[in-house]
mmCIF file of C-alpha atoms in Angstrom:
data_model
loop_
_atom_site.group_PDB
_atom_site.id
_atom_site.type_symbol
_atom_site.label_atom_id
_atom_site.label_comp_id
_atom_site.label_asym_id
_atom_site.label_seq_id
_atom_site.Cartn_x
_atom_site.Cartn_y
_atom_site.Cartn_z
ATOM 1 C CA MET A 1 144.147 144.175 149.024
ATOM 2 C CA GLY A 2 147.749 143.869 150.319
ATOM 3 C CA GLN A 3 149.984 146.758 152.102
ATOM 4 C CA HIS A 4 148.279 147.317 154.857
ATOM 5 C CA ARG A 5 148.997 147.802 157.844
ATOM 6 C CA CYS A 6 152.674 148.239 159.170
ATOM 7 C CA LEU A 7 154.431 151.514 158.861
ATOM 8 C CA GLY A 8 157.342 151.417 156.541
ATOM 9 C CA ALA A 9 158.084 150.548 152.772
ATOM 10 C CA GLY A 10 155.163 149.979 150.443
ATOM 11 C CA ILE A 11 155.513 149.023 146.909
ATOM 12 C CA LEU A 12 152.391 146.700 146.893
ATOM 13 C CA ALA A 13 148.703 147.389 146.672
ATOM 14 C CA ALA A 14 145.692 146.043 145.712
ATOM 15 C CA SER A 15 143.131 143.754 145.973
ATOM 16 C CA ILE A 16 141.889 141.732 148.040
ATOM 17 C CA LEU A 17 133.802 131.302 153.152
ATOM 18 C CA ILE A 18 133.854 128.466 154.474
ATOM 19 C CA VAL A 19 132.400 125.421 156.510
ATOM 20 C CA GLY A 20 134.780 122.497 157.174
ATOM 21 C CA CYS A 21 134.693 119.411 155.129
ATOM 22 C CA SER A 22 137.194 117.785 157.268
ATOM 23 C CA GLN A 23 136.542 120.361 160.181
ATOM 24 C CA GLN A 24 139.809 121.458 161.093
ATOM 25 C CA ALA A 25 140.339 122.884 164.598
ATOM 26 C CA ASP A 26 140.393 126.517 164.339
ATOM 27 C CA PRO A 27 143.133 128.163 166.652
ATOM 28 C CA ALA A 28 141.954 131.573 166.093
ATOM 29 C CA ALA A 29 138.719 131.243 167.703
ATOM 30 C CA ALA A 30 140.567 130.241 170.848
ATOM 31 C CA GLN A 31 142.513 133.057 170.740
ATOM 32 C CA ALA A 32 140.094 135.840 169.576
ATOM 33 C CA PRO A 33 136.670 134.759 170.916
ATOM 34 C CA LYS A 34 133.805 136.323 169.401
ATOM 35 C CA PRO A 35 130.348 136.135 169.707
ATOM 36 C CA ALA A 36 127.923 133.775 167.880
ATOM 37 C CA GLU A 37 126.495 135.556 164.813
ATOM 38 C CA PRO A 38 122.940 136.702 165.689
ATOM 39 C CA ALA A 39 120.092 135.250 163.753
ATOM 40 C CA ALA A 40 118.585 137.341 161.266
ATOM 41 C CA ALA A 41 116.019 139.748 161.653
ATOM 42 C CA ALA A 42 112.345 139.320 161.012
ATOM 43 C CA PRO A 43 111.030 139.315 158.351
ATOM 44 C CA VAL A 44 112.742 136.190 156.469
ATOM 45 C CA ALA A 45 114.559 136.948 153.506
ATOM 46 C CA PRO A 46 112.617 136.093 150.421
ATOM 47 C CA ALA A 47 114.077 133.404 148.240
ATOM 48 C CA ALA A 48 117.084 133.629 146.247
ATOM 49 C CA THR A 49 115.078 133.715 143.043
ATOM 50 C CA ASP A 50 112.581 136.393 143.951
ATOM 51 C CA ALA A 51 115.428 138.880 144.797
ATOM 52 C CA ALA A 52 118.190 140.481 143.273
ATOM 53 C CA VAL A 53 120.782 137.619 143.367
ATOM 54 C CA PHE A 54 123.949 136.184 142.152
ATOM 55 C CA PHE A 55 125.133 132.752 142.459
ATOM 56 C CA ASP A 56 127.633 130.463 140.883
ATOM 57 C CA ASP A 57 128.355 126.623 142.085
ATOM 58 C CA PHE A 58 131.431 126.803 139.944
ATOM 59 C CA ASN A 59 130.441 123.570 137.677
ATOM 60 C CA TYR A 60 132.126 124.266 134.262
ATOM 61 C CA PRO A 61 133.371 121.897 132.264
ATOM 62 C CA ASP A 62 136.035 124.551 130.624
ATOM 63 C CA LEU A 63 137.021 127.790 130.632
ATOM 64 C CA ALA A 64 135.033 128.907 128.064
ATOM 65 C CA ALA A 65 131.821 128.153 130.010
ATOM 66 C CA PHE A 66 132.712 129.745 132.967
ATOM 67 C CA GLN A 67 133.807 133.009 130.690
ATOM 68 C CA GLY A 68 130.206 132.814 129.229
ATOM 69 C CA ASN A 69 128.695 133.378 132.447
ATOM 70 C CA GLY A 70 130.589 136.874 132.765
ATOM 71 C CA TRP A 71 133.824 135.656 134.361
ATOM 72 C CA LYS A 72 137.258 136.807 133.004
ATOM 73 C CA ALA A 73 140.732 136.076 134.151
ATOM 74 C CA ARG A 74 143.392 138.668 134.478
ATOM 75 C CA THR A 75 146.095 138.704 132.078
ATOM 76 C CA GLU A 76 147.534 142.236 132.847
ATOM 77 C CA THR A 77 150.872 142.569 134.675
ATOM 78 C CA GLY A 78 151.369 144.840 137.935
ATOM 79 C CA HIS A 79 150.369 145.269 141.715
ATOM 80 C CA PRO A 80 150.254 143.188 143.762
ATOM 81 C CA GLY A 81 152.619 140.715 143.926
ATOM 82 C CA ILE A 82 155.637 139.915 142.435
ATOM 83 C CA LYS A 83 156.916 142.763 140.319
ATOM 84 C CA GLY A 84 156.988 141.449 136.699
ATOM 85 C CA ALA A 85 155.163 138.348 137.292
ATOM 86 C CA THR A 86 152.749 136.733 134.828
ATOM 87 C CA TRP A 87 148.790 137.046 135.575
ATOM 88 C CA SER A 88 147.142 134.420 133.458
ATOM 89 C CA ALA A 89 143.900 132.116 133.111
ATOM 90 C CA GLU A 90 146.597 129.327 132.780
ATOM 91 C CA GLY A 91 146.262 128.779 136.829
ATOM 92 C CA LEU A 92 142.577 128.540 136.561
ATOM 93 C CA SER A 93 140.916 124.814 136.509
ATOM 94 C CA PHE A 94 137.688 122.944 137.072
ATOM 95 C CA HIS A 95 137.168 119.900 138.932
ATOM 96 C CA ALA A 96 133.950 117.541 139.324
ATOM 97 C CA ASP A 97 135.839 115.460 142.023
ATOM 98 C CA ILE A 98 136.907 117.874 144.546
ATOM 99 C CA ALA A 99 135.533 115.868 148.030
ATOM 100 C CA ASP A 100 132.791 117.810 149.941
ATOM 101 C CA THR A 101 131.400 120.037 146.953
ATOM 102 C CA HIS A 102 128.249 119.828 145.277
ATOM 103 C CA GLY A 103 129.621 118.684 141.564
ATOM 104 C CA GLY A 104 132.933 120.415 141.762
ATOM 105 C CA ALA A 105 134.571 123.708 142.398
ATOM 106 C CA VAL A 106 136.872 126.262 140.689
ATOM 107 C CA ARG A 107 141.176 125.846 141.668
ATOM 108 C CA MET A 108 143.299 128.431 141.505
ATOM 109 C CA SER A 109 146.952 127.320 141.198
ATOM 110 C CA SER A 110 149.763 130.160 141.130
ATOM 111 C CA VAL A 111 153.653 129.000 141.062
ATOM 112 C CA THR A 112 156.795 130.646 142.114
ATOM 113 C CA ASN A 113 160.637 130.115 142.632
ATOM 114 C CA GLY A 114 160.991 133.654 144.176
ATOM 115 C CA LYS A 115 161.699 135.558 140.555
ATOM 116 C CA ALA A 116 159.414 137.216 138.427
ATOM 117 C CA ASP A 117 159.824 135.344 135.135
ATOM 118 C CA LYS A 118 159.262 132.042 137.197
ATOM 119 C CA THR A 119 155.999 133.586 139.116
ATOM 120 C CA ARG A 120 152.556 132.898 137.822
ATOM 121 C CA GLN A 121 149.770 134.517 139.867
ATOM 122 C CA THR A 122 145.912 134.199 139.477
ATOM 123 C CA GLN A 123 142.930 136.161 139.994
ATOM 124 C CA PHE A 124 139.360 136.230 138.310
ATOM 125 C CA CYS A 125 136.458 138.742 138.887
ATOM 126 C CA HIS A 126 132.838 139.221 137.772
ATOM 127 C CA ALA A 127 131.220 142.722 136.637
ATOM 128 C CA ARG A 128 131.435 145.800 138.606
ATOM 129 C CA LYS A 129 127.839 145.922 139.762
ATOM 130 C CA TYR A 130 128.150 145.026 143.551
ATOM 131 C CA ARG A 131 127.610 147.530 146.222
ATOM 132 C CA GLU A 132 125.541 147.032 149.643
ATOM 133 C CA GLY A 133 124.156 143.587 150.422
ATOM 134 C CA THR A 134 125.688 140.244 151.376
ATOM 135 C CA TYR A 135 128.736 138.620 149.833
ATOM 136 C CA ALA A 136 129.482 134.979 150.677
ATOM 137 C CA ALA A 137 131.911 132.176 149.311
ATOM 138 C CA ARG A 138 132.782 128.861 150.409
ATOM 139 C CA ILE A 139 136.575 128.349 150.021
ATOM 140 C CA PHE A 140 139.137 125.892 150.701
ATOM 141 C CA PHE A 141 142.493 127.219 152.241
ATOM 142 C CA ARG A 142 145.577 125.630 152.143
ATOM 143 C CA ASP A 143 148.741 126.239 154.477
ATOM 144 C CA ALA A 144 151.313 124.435 152.464
ATOM 145 C CA PRO A 145 152.013 124.326 148.855
ATOM 146 C CA SER A 146 150.889 121.611 146.754
ATOM 147 C CA TYR A 147 154.682 120.921 145.845
ATOM 148 C CA GLY A 148 158.288 122.426 146.500
ATOM 149 C CA PRO A 149 159.511 124.193 149.666
ATOM 150 C CA ASP A 150 157.083 125.872 152.065
ATOM 151 C CA GLY A 151 157.249 129.497 153.784
ATOM 152 C CA ASP A 152 156.465 131.833 150.756
ATOM 153 C CA GLU A 153 154.384 134.906 151.749
ATOM 154 C CA VAL A 154 151.347 133.812 149.679
ATOM 155 C CA ILE A 155 148.030 135.431 150.414
ATOM 156 C CA GLN A 156 144.493 133.815 149.365
ATOM 157 C CA THR A 157 141.650 135.953 148.807
ATOM 158 C CA PHE A 158 138.092 136.393 148.275
ATOM 159 C CA TYR A 159 137.039 140.448 147.748
ATOM 160 C CA ALA A 160 135.334 143.103 146.091
ATOM 161 C CA ILE A 161 136.560 145.984 144.422
ATOM 162 C CA SER A 162 135.988 149.567 142.302
ATOM 163 C CA PRO A 163 138.956 150.626 140.174
ATOM 164 C CA LEU A 164 141.321 153.607 141.621
ATOM 165 C CA LYS A 165 140.662 156.519 139.116
ATOM 166 C CA ALA A 166 143.556 158.521 140.549
ATOM 167 C CA PRO A 167 145.856 158.565 143.788
ATOM 168 C CA MET A 168 143.957 158.782 146.891
ATOM 169 C CA ASP A 169 140.281 158.937 144.872
ATOM 170 C CA LYS A 170 137.632 159.350 147.785
ATOM 171 C CA ASN A 171 135.352 157.061 145.647
ATOM 172 C CA TYR A 172 137.576 153.890 145.957
ATOM 173 C CA SER A 173 135.704 150.879 147.520
ATOM 174 C CA GLU A 174 137.317 147.740 148.643
ATOM 175 C CA THR A 175 136.221 144.972 151.136
ATOM 176 C CA ASP A 176 138.528 141.871 151.620
ATOM 177 C CA PHE A 177 139.276 138.527 153.086
ATOM 178 C CA GLU A 178 143.031 137.390 153.099
ATOM 179 C CA TYR A 179 144.206 134.185 154.223
ATOM 180 C CA LEU A 180 148.236 134.374 154.608
ATOM 181 C CA PRO A 181 149.303 130.792 155.653
ATOM 182 C CA ASN A 182 153.025 132.021 156.229
ATOM 183 C CA GLY A 183 152.362 135.282 157.606
ATOM 184 C CA GLY A 184 153.014 138.582 155.935
ATOM 185 C CA TRP A 185 153.050 142.509 156.241
ATOM 186 C CA GLY A 186 155.536 142.557 158.651
ATOM 187 C CA GLU A 187 153.556 140.470 161.758
ATOM 188 C CA ASN A 188 155.731 137.141 161.901
ATOM 189 C CA SER A 189 155.463 133.792 160.135
ATOM 190 C CA LYS A 190 152.293 132.508 161.600
ATOM 191 C CA PRO A 191 149.127 132.054 159.655
ATOM 192 C CA ALA A 192 146.427 134.624 160.126
ATOM 193 C CA MET A 193 143.195 135.835 158.658
ATOM 194 C CA TRP A 194 142.871 139.371 157.742
ATOM 195 C CA THR A 195 139.767 141.314 156.718
ATOM 196 C CA THR A 196 140.448 145.108 155.304
ATOM 197 C CA SER A 197 137.917 147.826 154.473
ATOM 198 C CA TRP A 198 139.621 150.626 152.253
ATOM 199 C CA ASP A 199 138.443 154.229 151.851
ATOM 200 C CA THR A 200 141.313 155.064 149.434
ATOM 201 C CA PHE A 201 145.224 154.613 148.895
ATOM 202 C CA GLN A 202 148.098 155.623 146.758
ATOM 203 C CA LEU A 203 150.910 153.543 145.377
ATOM 204 C CA GLU A 204 153.785 156.474 145.371
ATOM 205 C CA PRO A 205 154.715 157.511 147.578
ATOM 206 C CA TRP A 206 152.687 154.620 149.473
ATOM 207 C CA THR A 207 149.712 155.887 151.475
ATOM 208 C CA LYS A 208 146.757 154.112 152.925
ATOM 209 C CA VAL A 209 143.224 154.920 154.794
ATOM 210 C CA ASN A 210 141.816 151.573 155.742
ATOM 211 C CA GLU A 211 140.502 149.701 158.529
ATOM 212 C CA PHE A 212 141.796 145.737 159.213
ATOM 213 C CA THR A 213 141.439 143.241 161.756
ATOM 214 C CA ARG A 214 144.189 140.227 162.046
ATOM 215 C CA HIS A 215 143.469 137.005 163.946
ATOM 216 C CA GLU A 216 146.389 134.550 164.266
ATOM 217 C CA GLY A 217 145.805 130.911 163.584
ATOM 218 C CA SER A 218 145.508 128.192 160.522
ATOM 219 C CA TYR A 219 141.872 128.473 158.597
ATOM 220 C CA ALA A 220 143.077 125.639 156.356
ATOM 221 C CA GLY A 221 140.406 123.857 155.098
ATOM 222 C CA TRP A 222 136.831 124.556 154.063
ATOM 223 C CA ARG A 223 135.722 127.936 155.469
ATOM 224 C CA THR A 224 132.440 129.893 154.746
ATOM 225 C CA LEU A 225 133.182 133.263 154.501
ATOM 226 C CA VAL A 226 130.243 136.185 154.942
ATOM 227 C CA LEU A 227 130.566 139.914 154.220
ATOM 228 C CA THR A 228 127.500 142.306 155.156
ATOM 229 C CA VAL A 229 127.641 145.950 153.981
ATOM 230 C CA ALA A 230 124.494 147.706 155.290
ATOM 231 C CA ASP A 231 123.167 150.617 157.671
ATOM 232 C CA LYS A 232 126.733 152.171 156.865
ATOM 233 C CA GLN A 233 128.726 149.196 158.592
ATOM 234 C CA LEU A 234 130.840 146.341 157.494
ATOM 235 C CA LYS A 235 130.539 142.820 159.335
ATOM 236 C CA TYR A 236 132.854 140.039 158.249
ATOM 237 C CA TYR A 237 132.205 136.349 159.171
ATOM 238 C CA VAL A 238 133.984 133.229 159.455
ATOM 239 C CA ASP A 239 131.968 130.265 159.778
ATOM 240 C CA GLY A 240 128.902 131.949 161.314
ATOM 241 C CA LYS A 241 131.152 133.941 163.785
ATOM 242 C CA LEU A 242 131.573 137.396 163.910
ATOM 243 C CA PHE A 243 135.201 137.923 162.847
ATOM 244 C CA SER A 244 134.974 141.861 162.444
ATOM 245 C CA GLU A 245 133.234 145.172 162.392
ATOM 246 C CA HIS A 246 134.581 147.931 160.136
ATOM 247 C CA SER A 247 133.202 151.828 160.275
ATOM 248 C CA SER A 248 131.034 154.071 158.041
ATOM 249 C CA ALA A 249 134.441 155.695 157.348
ATOM 250 C CA VAL A 250 135.354 152.829 154.945
ATOM 251 C CA TYR A 251 131.953 152.246 153.830
ATOM 252 C CA PRO A 252 131.801 151.503 150.216
ATOM 253 C CA GLU A 253 130.985 154.561 147.987
ATOM 254 C CA ASP A 254 131.114 152.815 144.628
ATOM 255 C CA PHE A 255 130.113 149.561 142.380
ATOM 256 C CA MET A 256 132.503 146.919 142.821
ATOM 257 C CA SER A 257 133.478 143.536 140.830
ATOM 258 C CA ILE A 258 133.853 140.330 142.768
ATOM 259 C CA ASN A 259 137.324 139.154 142.838
ATOM 260 C CA PHE A 260 139.244 135.962 144.039
ATOM 261 C CA ASN A 261 143.245 135.887 143.612
ATOM 262 C CA LEU A 262 146.236 133.970 144.890
ATOM 263 C CA TRP A 263 149.304 136.039 144.697
ATOM 264 C CA PHE A 264 152.836 136.094 146.224
ATOM 265 C CA MET A 265 154.058 139.111 148.385
ATOM 266 C CA PRO A 266 157.520 140.765 147.085
ATOM 267 C CA LYS A 267 160.378 140.912 149.275
ATOM 268 C CA GLY A 268 160.383 144.427 151.481
ATOM 269 C CA ALA A 269 156.538 145.373 150.835
ATOM 270 C CA ASP A 270 155.087 146.717 153.904
ATOM 271 C CA GLY A 271 157.607 144.650 156.231
ATOM 272 C CA SER A 272 157.457 141.825 154.382
ATOM 273 C CA LEU A 273 160.070 138.905 154.145
ATOM 274 C CA GLY A 274 158.570 137.759 150.752
ATOM 275 C CA PRO A 275 159.413 134.531 149.226
ATOM 276 C CA VAL A 276 161.269 132.029 150.679
ATOM 277 C CA ASP A 277 165.169 131.874 149.386
ATOM 278 C CA SER A 278 165.176 128.613 147.381
ATOM 279 C CA PRO A 279 165.615 128.466 143.501
ATOM 280 C CA GLU A 280 163.063 125.485 143.207
ATOM 281 C CA MET A 281 159.456 125.881 141.863
ATOM 282 C CA ARG A 282 156.487 125.599 144.278
ATOM 283 C CA GLU A 283 152.816 125.753 143.930
ATOM 284 C CA TYR A 284 149.936 127.172 146.053
ATOM 285 C CA GLN A 285 146.252 126.365 145.402
ATOM 286 C CA GLU A 286 142.680 127.763 146.359
ATOM 287 C CA ASP A 287 139.408 126.155 145.929
ATOM 288 C CA ILE A 288 136.204 127.693 145.489
ATOM 289 C CA ASP A 289 132.871 125.778 145.844
ATOM 290 C CA TRP A 290 130.300 128.478 145.465
ATOM 291 C CA VAL A 291 130.142 132.173 145.189
ATOM 292 C CA PHE A 292 126.915 134.343 146.200
ATOM 293 C CA PHE A 293 125.735 137.922 146.385
ATOM 294 C CA ARG A 294 122.165 138.985 147.685
ATOM 295 C CA GLU A 295 121.725 142.809 147.008
ATOM 296 C CA GLY A 296 119.904 145.348 149.543
ATOM 297 C CA ALA A 297 119.689 142.693 152.683
ATOM 298 C CA ALA A 298 122.136 141.646 155.556
ATOM 299 C CA LEU A 299 121.739 137.758 155.700
ATOM 300 C CA SER A 300 123.234 135.842 158.202
ATOM 301 C CA THR A 301 125.263 132.696 157.391
ATOM 302 C CA ALA A 302 122.604 130.350 157.956
ATOM 303 C CA ASP A 303 120.379 132.273 155.669
ATOM 304 C CA VAL A 304 122.786 132.438 152.743
ATOM 305 C CA GLU A 305 123.400 128.355 153.208
ATOM 306 C CA LYS A 306 119.577 127.927 153.121
ATOM 307 C CA GLN A 307 119.170 129.752 149.736
ATOM 308 C CA VAL A 308 122.201 128.004 148.523
ATOM 309 C CA ALA A 309 120.888 124.795 149.771
ATOM 310 C CA GLU A 310 117.593 125.820 147.368
ATOM 311 C CA LEU A 311 119.198 126.542 144.566
ATOM 312 C CA ARG A 312 120.959 123.426 144.198
ATOM 313 C CA GLY A 313 118.021 121.674 145.206
ATOM 314 C CA LYS A 314 116.113 123.185 142.308
ATOM 315 C CA GLN A 315 119.254 122.346 140.110
ATOM 316 C CA VAL A 316 120.408 125.968 139.586
ATOM 317 C CA ALA A 317 124.030 126.161 139.034
ATOM 318 C CA HIS A 318 124.422 129.691 137.957
ATOM 319 C CA LEU A 319 122.048 132.723 138.728
ATOM 320 C CA ASP A 320 122.165 136.400 137.969
ATOM 321 C CA ASN A 321 119.384 138.706 138.914
ATOM 322 C CA VAL A 322 121.529 141.731 139.886
ATOM 323 C CA LYS A 323 121.355 144.604 137.707
ATOM 324 C CA GLU A 324 123.875 146.216 135.393
ATOM 325 C CA GLN A 325 124.301 150.012 135.743
ATOM 326 C CA ASN A 326 123.224 151.986 132.687
ATOM 327 C CA PRO A 327 125.575 152.112 131.338
ATOM 328 C CA PRO A 328 127.654 149.188 132.349
ATOM 329 C CA LEU A 329 130.835 150.202 134.488
ATOM 330 C CA PRO A 330 134.067 149.295 133.308
ATOM 331 C CA SER A 331 135.251 146.203 134.964
ATOM 332 C CA PRO A 332 139.105 145.898 134.878
ATOM 333 C CA CYS A 333 140.371 142.569 136.142
ATOM 334 C CA GLY A 334 143.381 144.312 138.072
ATOM 335 C CA LEU A 335 144.349 147.138 140.115
#
């Protein structure tokens, strides 16, 4: 979500998977080795089509088809990111020719010159009906902009979130993967992956209750991210390796929407340096090959990839067996 982590000023807060196509080396693995993910316990999970599953292969011809399957793009201004920046569907595009994908991917493209009136951030979200189970996505992260000067503290994400109904709302729920290729949150300018699980927060004065884990190193390239929410514990995996474990104190208590966003950290937010000092425009991108959720089961990365392969083998580009709450919960695509 943002604003984690360091003591100090905070004005930012809000929201916050992938095997390699070119198999870039993962420097973080050497610095913070983690045990290989254990095999899923018996019995073997039933086939995706027999369970409550949400899957999207992001093979869309246009925005209208994308929205027709329940996705929506954020348009409201506000946190997180540069104050006054635009959030727009203009940053979403669909590509059938992205290498090492099964028919294509959705791309988020966000731009800035460091000023609010020249900053466009990108977010899209799905219905708020997800809580316990396995969340997964395959994402292509980048360490540098597609054009313009490098160095902005930019955040590339995959996360689930419920609305904050009031400051320090005890039922607030959020679980985040966030990749910061240029550092941020007062840590330094080196790339790092963060996972954060939230109990609650308030914006003014900035107060947070969360657990987070940071592993330094480049995660550029295709990565498979998996989160299991089960048995009062959260486990985050990157490329099949255990990245972090968070406790029952930050276990989701409310139904969440699935989100992706790409935004720029402002100067001073939780010790951050913010954008580089340049008037030139620059663009950062994040690609998502697929997203998957299995309700009520903690699957291994291998199980997730097997079910995705089975769905693709049956020419299933989109599946949604996860029931809405009754009545359906509002799902604002924002903070």
